PDB file of C-alpha atoms in Angstrom:
ATOM      1  CA  MET A  24       0.000   0.000   0.000  1.00 40.00           C
ATOM      2  CA  ALA A  25       1.334   3.447  -0.878  1.00 42.00           C
ATOM      3  CA  VAL A  26       1.549   5.741   2.120  1.00 45.00           C
ATOM      4  CA  SER A  27       1.298   9.509   1.801  1.00 49.00           C
ATOM      5  CA  SER A  28       2.575  10.253   5.282  1.00 47.00           C
ATOM      6  CA  GLY A  29       3.652   8.265   8.293  1.00 43.00           C
ATOM      7  CA  GLU A  30       4.581   4.600   8.013  1.00 41.00           C
ATOM      8  CA  GLY A  31       2.492   1.712   6.747  1.00 43.00           C
ATOM      9  CA  LYS A  32       0.640  -0.559   9.120  1.00 45.00           C
ATOM     10  CA  THR A  33      -0.213  -4.188   8.741  1.00 44.00           C
ATOM     11  CA  ALA A  34      -3.806  -5.335   8.974  1.00 44.00           C
ATOM     12  CA  GLY A  35      -4.955  -7.688  11.686  1.00 46.00           C
ATOM     13  CA  GLN A  36      -5.279 -11.400  11.185  1.00 51.00           C
ATOM     14  CA  GLU A  37      -7.608 -12.492   8.387  1.00 62.00           C
ATOM     15  CA  ASP A  38     -11.128 -12.891   9.722  1.00 75.00           C
ATOM     16  CA  PRO A  39     -13.962 -13.401   7.198  1.00 78.00           C
ATOM     17  CA  VAL A  40     -16.585 -11.932   9.521  1.00 74.00           C
ATOM     18  CA  ARG A  41     -14.528  -8.844  10.344  1.00 71.00           C
ATOM     19  CA  ARG A  42     -13.574  -8.451   6.694  1.00 73.00           C
ATOM     20  CA  GLU A  43     -17.197  -8.535   5.566  1.00 72.00           C
ATOM     21  CA  SER A  44     -18.092  -6.037   8.260  1.00 73.00           C
ATOM     22  CA  ALA A  45     -15.265  -3.781   7.076  1.00 70.00           C
ATOM     23  CA  ARG A  46     -16.487  -4.086   3.474  1.00 74.00           C
ATOM     24  CA  GLN A  47     -19.989  -3.034   4.542  1.00 73.00           C
ATOM     25  CA  ARG A  48     -18.597  -0.062   6.460  1.00 71.00           C
ATOM     26  CA  ALA A  49     -16.556   0.960   3.438  1.00 68.00           C
ATOM     27  CA  GLY A  50     -19.579   0.701   1.182  1.00 67.00           C
ATOM     28  CA  GLU A  51     -21.718   2.791   3.531  1.00 61.00           C
ATOM     29  CA  GLN A  52     -19.039   5.490   3.620  1.00 67.00           C
ATOM     30  CA  GLY A  53     -18.620   5.511  -0.154  1.00 68.00           C
ATOM     31  CA  LEU A  54     -14.970   4.447  -0.018  1.00 69.00           C
ATOM     32  CA  LEU A  55     -14.959   1.705  -2.652  1.00 65.00           C
ATOM     33  CA  PHE A  56     -13.970   3.612  -5.803  1.00 63.00           C
ATOM     34  CA  ASP A  57     -17.306   3.686  -7.571  1.00 62.00           C
ATOM     35  CA  GLU A  58     -17.130   7.348  -8.581  1.00 59.00           C
ATOM     36  CA  GLN A  59     -16.731   8.459 -12.209  1.00 64.00           C
ATOM     37  CA  PRO A  60     -16.100  12.221 -11.953  1.00 64.00           C
ATOM     38  CA  THR A  61     -16.712  14.545 -14.871  1.00 69.00           C
ATOM     39  CA  ALA A  62     -13.689  16.213 -16.452  1.00 63.00           C
ATOM     40  CA  LEU A  63     -13.829  19.987 -16.013  1.00 66.00           C
ATOM     41  CA  PRO A  64     -12.259  22.761 -18.129  1.00 65.00           C
ATOM     42  CA  ALA A  65      -8.714  23.466 -16.969  1.00 70.00           C
ATOM     43  CA  ASP A  66      -8.937  27.204 -17.725  1.00 76.00           C
ATOM     44  CA  ILE A  67     -11.900  27.992 -15.462  1.00 86.00           C
ATOM     45  CA  GLY A  68     -10.902  29.739 -12.246  1.00 92.00           C
ATOM     46  CA  TYR A  69     -12.777  30.595  -9.057  1.00 94.00           C
ATOM     47  CA  ARG A  70     -12.194  33.607  -6.833  1.00 94.00           C
ATOM     48  CA  GLY A  71     -11.480  33.348  -3.120  1.00 94.00           C
ATOM     49  CA  PRO A  72     -15.055  33.691  -1.812  1.00 94.00           C
ATOM     50  CA  THR A  73     -16.251  31.021  -4.258  1.00 95.00           C
ATOM     51  CA  ALA A  74     -13.408  28.674  -3.278  1.00 95.00           C
ATOM     52  CA  CYS A  75     -14.305  29.182   0.403  1.00 96.00           C
ATOM     53  CA  ALA A  76     -17.973  28.433  -0.185  1.00 95.00           C
ATOM     54  CA  ALA A  77     -17.243  25.255  -2.160  1.00 95.00           C
ATOM     55  CA  ALA A  78     -14.586  23.963   0.267  1.00 96.00           C
ATOM     56  CA  GLY A  79     -16.458  24.914   3.449  1.00 96.00           C
ATOM     57  CA  ILE A  80     -13.666  27.080   4.874  1.00 96.00           C
ATOM     58  CA  THR A  81     -13.300  30.696   5.988  1.00 96.00           C
ATOM     59  CA  TYR A  82     -11.539  33.357   3.954  1.00 95.00           C
ATOM     60  CA  ARG A  83      -9.026  33.682   6.793  1.00 95.00           C
ATOM     61  CA  GLN A  84      -8.109  30.007   6.401  1.00 95.00           C
ATOM     62  CA  LEU A  85      -7.873  30.368   2.629  1.00 95.00           C
ATOM     63  CA  ASP A  86      -5.584  33.384   2.920  1.00 93.00           C
ATOM     64  CA  TYR A  87      -3.366  31.773   5.572  1.00 94.00           C
ATOM     65  CA  TRP A  88      -2.983  28.528   3.615  1.00 95.00           C
ATOM     66  CA  ALA A  89      -2.070  30.485   0.467  1.00 94.00           C
ATOM     67  CA  ARG A  90       0.488  32.673   2.286  1.00 92.00           C
ATOM     68  CA  THR A  91       2.130  29.668   3.966  1.00 93.00           C
ATOM     69  CA  GLY A  92       2.207  27.626   0.753  1.00 93.00           C
ATOM     70  CA  LEU A  93      -0.128  24.873   1.969  1.00 94.00           C
ATOM     71  CA  VAL A  94      -2.655  25.340  -0.854  1.00 94.00           C
ATOM     72  CA  GLU A  95      -1.841  28.078  -3.358  1.00 93.00           C
ATOM     73  CA  PRO A  96      -4.003  29.121  -6.328  1.00 94.00           C
ATOM     74  CA  THR A  97      -2.580  27.557  -9.473  1.00 91.00           C
ATOM     75  CA  ILE A  98      -4.464  29.654 -12.026  1.00 91.00           C
ATOM     76  CA  ARG A  99      -3.611  33.121 -10.728  1.00 86.00           C
ATOM     77  CA  ALA A 100      -1.812  34.210  -7.577  1.00 84.00           C
ATOM     78  CA  ALA A 101      -2.469  37.568  -5.889  1.00 72.00           C
ATOM     79  CA  GLN A 102      -0.056  40.118  -7.371  1.00 68.00           C
ATOM     80  CA  GLY A 103      -0.275  43.378  -5.488  1.00 60.00           C
ATOM     81  CA  SER A 104      -3.186  45.461  -4.310  1.00 54.00           C
ATOM     82  CA  GLY A 105      -6.501  44.834  -6.024  1.00 54.00           C
ATOM     83  CA  SER A 106      -5.523  41.585  -7.737  1.00 62.00           C
ATOM     84  CA  GLN A 107      -7.691  38.500  -7.268  1.00 83.00           C
ATOM     85  CA  ARG A 108      -6.505  34.954  -6.700  1.00 89.00           C
ATOM     86  CA  LEU A 109      -8.039  32.371  -9.006  1.00 93.00           C
ATOM     87  CA  TYR A 110      -8.289  28.780  -7.802  1.00 95.00           C
ATOM     88  CA  SER A 111      -8.680  25.763 -10.062  1.00 92.00           C
ATOM     89  CA  PHE A 112     -11.139  22.940  -9.442  1.00 92.00           C
ATOM     90  CA  ARG A 113      -8.240  20.766  -8.277  1.00 91.00           C
ATOM     91  CA  ASP A 114      -7.142  23.472  -5.806  1.00 94.00           C
ATOM     92  CA  ILE A 115     -10.627  23.565  -4.286  1.00 95.00           C
ATOM     93  CA  LEU A 116     -10.721  19.778  -4.077  1.00 93.00           C
ATOM     94  CA  VAL A 117      -7.470  19.860  -2.059  1.00 94.00           C
ATOM     95  CA  LEU A 118      -8.808  22.696   0.127  1.00 96.00           C
ATOM     96  CA  LYS A 119     -11.831  20.571   1.041  1.00 95.00           C
ATOM     97  CA  VAL A 120      -9.608  17.567   1.828  1.00 93.00           C
ATOM     98  CA  VAL A 121      -7.375  19.734   4.060  1.00 95.00           C
ATOM     99  CA  LYS A 122     -10.453  20.969   5.946  1.00 95.00           C
ATOM    100  CA  ARG A 123     -11.674  17.410   6.547  1.00 91.00           C
ATOM    101  CA  LEU A 124      -8.263  16.240   7.755  1.00 91.00           C
ATOM    102  CA  LEU A 125      -8.014  19.201  10.129  1.00 91.00           C
ATOM    103  CA  ASP A 126     -11.477  18.406  11.485  1.00 90.00           C
ATOM    104  CA  THR A 127     -10.324  14.894  12.401  1.00 85.00           C
ATOM    105  CA  GLY A 128      -7.340  16.218  14.353  1.00 87.00           C
ATOM    106  CA  VAL A 129      -4.558  15.390  11.883  1.00 88.00           C
ATOM    107  CA  SER A 130      -1.541  17.640  12.447  1.00 89.00           C
ATOM    108  CA  LEU A 131      -0.710  20.391   9.962  1.00 88.00           C
ATOM    109  CA  GLN A 132       2.688  18.795   9.368  1.00 88.00           C
ATOM    110  CA  GLN A 133       1.078  15.509   8.315  1.00 89.00           C
ATOM    111  CA  ILE A 134      -1.417  17.411   6.159  1.00 92.00           C
ATOM    112  CA  ARG A 135       1.398  19.252   4.377  1.00 92.00           C
ATOM    113  CA  THR A 136       2.987  15.904   3.548  1.00 89.00           C
ATOM    114  CA  ALA A 137      -0.318  14.552   2.255  1.00 89.00           C
ATOM    115  CA  VAL A 138      -0.964  17.695   0.168  1.00 91.00           C
ATOM    116  CA  GLN A 139       2.465  17.452  -1.437  1.00 88.00           C
ATOM    117  CA  HIS A 140       1.669  13.842  -2.280  1.00 86.00           C
ATOM    118  CA  LEU A 141      -1.609  14.900  -3.917  1.00 86.00           C
ATOM    119  CA  ARG A 142       0.182  17.618  -5.897  1.00 85.00           C
ATOM    120  CA  ASP A 143       2.334  14.931  -7.485  1.00 84.00           C
ATOM    121  CA  ARG A 144      -0.766  13.114  -8.744  1.00 79.00           C
ATOM    122  CA  GLY A 145      -2.615  13.791 -11.968  1.00 71.00           C
ATOM    123  CA  VAL A 146      -6.141  15.155 -11.672  1.00 69.00           C
ATOM    124  CA  ALA A 147      -7.659  11.926 -13.023  1.00 68.00           C
ATOM    125  CA  ASP A 148      -5.693   9.856 -10.495  1.00 76.00           C
ATOM    126  CA  LEU A 149      -7.109  11.830  -7.572  1.00 82.00           C
ATOM    127  CA  ALA A 150     -10.582  10.459  -8.200  1.00 78.00           C
ATOM    128  CA  GLN A 151      -9.317   6.912  -7.566  1.00 81.00           C
ATOM    129  CA  ILE A 152      -7.696   7.624  -4.192  1.00 86.00           C
ATOM    130  CA  THR A 153      -9.113   7.139  -0.719  1.00 86.00           C
ATOM    131  CA  LEU A 154      -7.230   8.755   2.157  1.00 88.00           C
ATOM    132  CA  MET A 155      -7.468   6.960   5.492  1.00 85.00           C
ATOM    133  CA  SER A 156      -6.446   8.520   8.784  1.00 85.00           C
ATOM    134  CA  ASP A 157      -6.171   7.310  12.347  1.00 80.00           C
ATOM    135  CA  GLY A 158      -5.895  10.916  13.529  1.00 79.00           C
ATOM    136  CA  VAL A 159      -2.105  10.744  13.559  1.00 81.00           C
ATOM    137  CA  SER A 160      -0.972   9.627  10.117  1.00 82.00           C
ATOM    138  CA  VAL A 161      -2.552   9.725   6.662  1.00 86.00           C
ATOM    139  CA  TYR A 162      -2.528   6.674   4.386  1.00 85.00           C
ATOM    140  CA  GLU A 163      -3.285   6.422   0.689  1.00 86.00           C
ATOM    141  CA  CYS A 164      -5.372   3.541  -0.639  1.00 86.00           C
ATOM    142  CA  THR A 165      -5.782   2.904  -4.351  1.00 83.00           C
ATOM    143  CA  SER A 166      -7.788  -0.305  -4.168  1.00 83.00           C
ATOM    144  CA  ALA A 167     -10.852  -1.511  -2.298  1.00 81.00           C
ATOM    145  CA  ASP A 168      -8.789  -4.241  -0.605  1.00 82.00           C
ATOM    146  CA  GLU A 169      -6.443  -1.671   0.944  1.00 82.00           C
ATOM    147  CA  VAL A 170      -9.395   0.275   2.333  1.00 82.00           C
ATOM    148  CA  ILE A 171     -10.947  -2.869   3.799  1.00 78.00           C
ATOM    149  CA  ASP A 172      -7.652  -4.024   5.304  1.00 80.00           C
ATOM    150  CA  LEU A 173      -7.284  -0.750   7.194  1.00 78.00           C
ATOM    151  CA  LEU A 174     -10.895  -0.791   8.367  1.00 78.00           C
ATOM    152  CA  GLN A 175     -10.621  -4.416   9.414  1.00 77.00           C
ATOM    153  CA  GLY A 176      -7.458  -3.723  11.391  1.00 71.00           C
ATOM    154  CA  GLY A 177      -9.164  -0.904  13.219  1.00 64.00           C
ATOM    155  CA  GLN A 178      -6.452   1.597  12.271  1.00 60.00           C
ATOM    156  CA  GLY A 179      -8.142   3.563   9.501  1.00 58.00           C
ATOM    157  CA  VAL A 180     -10.886   5.115  11.554  1.00 69.00           C
ATOM    158  CA  PHE A 181     -11.651   7.879   9.083  1.00 82.00           C
ATOM    159  CA  GLY A 182     -11.800   7.780   5.306  1.00 86.00           C
ATOM    160  CA  ILE A 183     -11.963  10.426   2.582  1.00 88.00           C
ATOM    161  CA  ALA A 184     -12.841   9.133  -0.879  1.00 85.00           C
ATOM    162  CA  LEU A 185     -11.562  11.828  -3.229  1.00 86.00           C
ATOM    163  CA  GLY A 186     -14.000  10.747  -5.937  1.00 84.00           C
ATOM    164  CA  ARG A 187     -16.897  11.565  -3.613  1.00 87.00           C
ATOM    165  CA  VAL A 188     -15.318  14.876  -2.565  1.00 89.00           C
ATOM    166  CA  TRP A 189     -14.854  15.636  -6.279  1.00 88.00           C
ATOM    167  CA  ARG A 190     -18.592  15.175  -6.841  1.00 86.00           C
ATOM    168  CA  GLU A 191     -19.451  17.363  -3.831  1.00 90.00           C
ATOM    169  CA  VAL A 192     -17.192  20.189  -5.042  1.00 91.00           C
ATOM    170  CA  GLU A 193     -18.551  19.844  -8.566  1.00 89.00           C
ATOM    171  CA  GLY A 194     -22.110  20.186  -7.265  1.00 89.00           C
ATOM    172  CA  SER A 195     -21.236  23.253  -5.192  1.00 91.00           C
ATOM    173  CA  LEU A 196     -19.416  25.001  -8.033  1.00 90.00           C
ATOM    174  CA  ALA A 197     -22.329  24.415 -10.414  1.00 87.00           C
ATOM    175  CA  GLU A 198     -24.227  27.055  -8.431  1.00 85.00           C
ATOM    176  CA  LEU A 199     -21.292  29.453  -7.923  1.00 87.00           C
ATOM    177  CA  PRO A 200     -19.580  31.899 -10.317  1.00 84.00           C
ATOM    178  CA  GLY A 201     -16.420  30.997 -12.174  1.00 86.00           C
ATOM    179  CA  GLU A 202     -14.401  32.849 -14.788  1.00 86.00           C
ATOM    180  CA  ARG A 203     -12.258  31.876 -17.727  1.00 82.00           C
ATOM    181  CA  ALA A 204      -8.607  32.661 -17.124  1.00 73.00           C
ATOM    182  CA  ALA A 205      -6.669  34.656 -19.704  1.00 67.00           C
ATOM    183  CA  VAL A 206      -3.531  33.013 -21.053  1.00 49.00           C
ATOM    184  CA  GLU A 207      -1.253  35.405 -19.201  1.00 46.00           C
ATOM    185  CA  ASP A 208      -3.176  34.848 -15.941  1.00 47.00           C
ATOM    186  CA  SER A 209      -2.270  31.180 -15.957  1.00 43.00           C
ATOM    187  CA  VAL A 210       1.469  31.928 -15.911  1.00 39.00           C
ATOM    188  CA  PRO A 211       2.966  31.376 -12.423  1.00 41.00           C
ATOM    189  CA  ALA A 212       3.879  34.554 -10.550  1.00 40.00           C
ATOM    190  CA  ASP A 213       7.617  33.876 -10.687  1.00 38.00           C
ATOM    191  CA  HIS A 214       7.642  33.171 -14.427  1.00 36.00           C
ATOM    192  CA  PRO A 215       9.792  35.540 -16.624  1.00 35.00           C
ATOM    193  CA  ALA A 216       6.807  36.127 -18.920  1.00 34.00           C
ATOM    194  CA  ASP A 217       4.887  37.952 -16.171  1.00 40.00           C
ATOM    195  CA  GLU A 218       6.446  41.301 -17.004  1.00 40.00           C
ATOM    196  CA  LEU A 219       5.635  40.868 -20.689  1.00 40.00           C
ATOM    197  CA  ALA A 220       2.045  40.017 -19.821  1.00 42.00           C
ATOM    198  CA  ARG A 221       1.731  43.163 -17.716  1.00 45.00           C
ATOM    199  CA  ARG A 222       3.098  45.278 -20.552  1.00 47.00           C
ATOM    200  CA  ARG A 223       0.597  43.763 -22.988  1.00 45.00           C
ATOM    201  CA  ARG A 224      -2.250  44.554 -20.638  1.00 48.00           C
ATOM    202  CA  ALA A 225      -0.997  48.121 -20.189  1.00 52.00           C
ATOM    203  CA  ARG A 226      -0.880  48.634 -23.973  1.00 49.00           C
ATOM    204  CA  ARG A 227      -4.428  47.319 -24.380  1.00 48.00           C
ATOM    205  CA  MET A 228      -5.688  49.671 -21.696  1.00 50.00           C
ATOM    206  CA  GLY A 229      -4.110  52.604 -23.512  1.00 50.00           C
TER     207      GLY A 229
END
């Protein structure tokens, strides 16, 4: 089993009754990889208040996590007074996962490790991951058997199926405003082309 943070744990001894009970628990919690998320446009961005509403967090949390590098907007970072951050769908998905992990008592250090692990994944891969936590460490499961093994062993007391979170975020954003990012807005803030983009905008504005 791949582990996003902490060290792996071995499941308890094989017990058909406990295993079936664990399978039922996993099914009830929606942890068995039955989601088929819809692909969303990569150039649609969402402003801070929209990201907060979809992820269920406060603007203060959003701002703090961006400033400390926990979850930064990948479509457009804030660049000076009056500029607006633009978050991608994937960013908001990670924001919602961070909120759920915090709510279960997982430490910020462990969450940072898990977030970095998620950053290394493709968007499509995220939908097939379930994160399990015992409140101390965070474990990645990519198959139903791994989920059931953790539940059966009693160690994975909390599960987050990213496919289900994906669907929740998608439903929230369907009722919230988004905006199409300009080409220059999608360039990272430290990219050499930023200055050229600013000059082009200045020329267009006269």
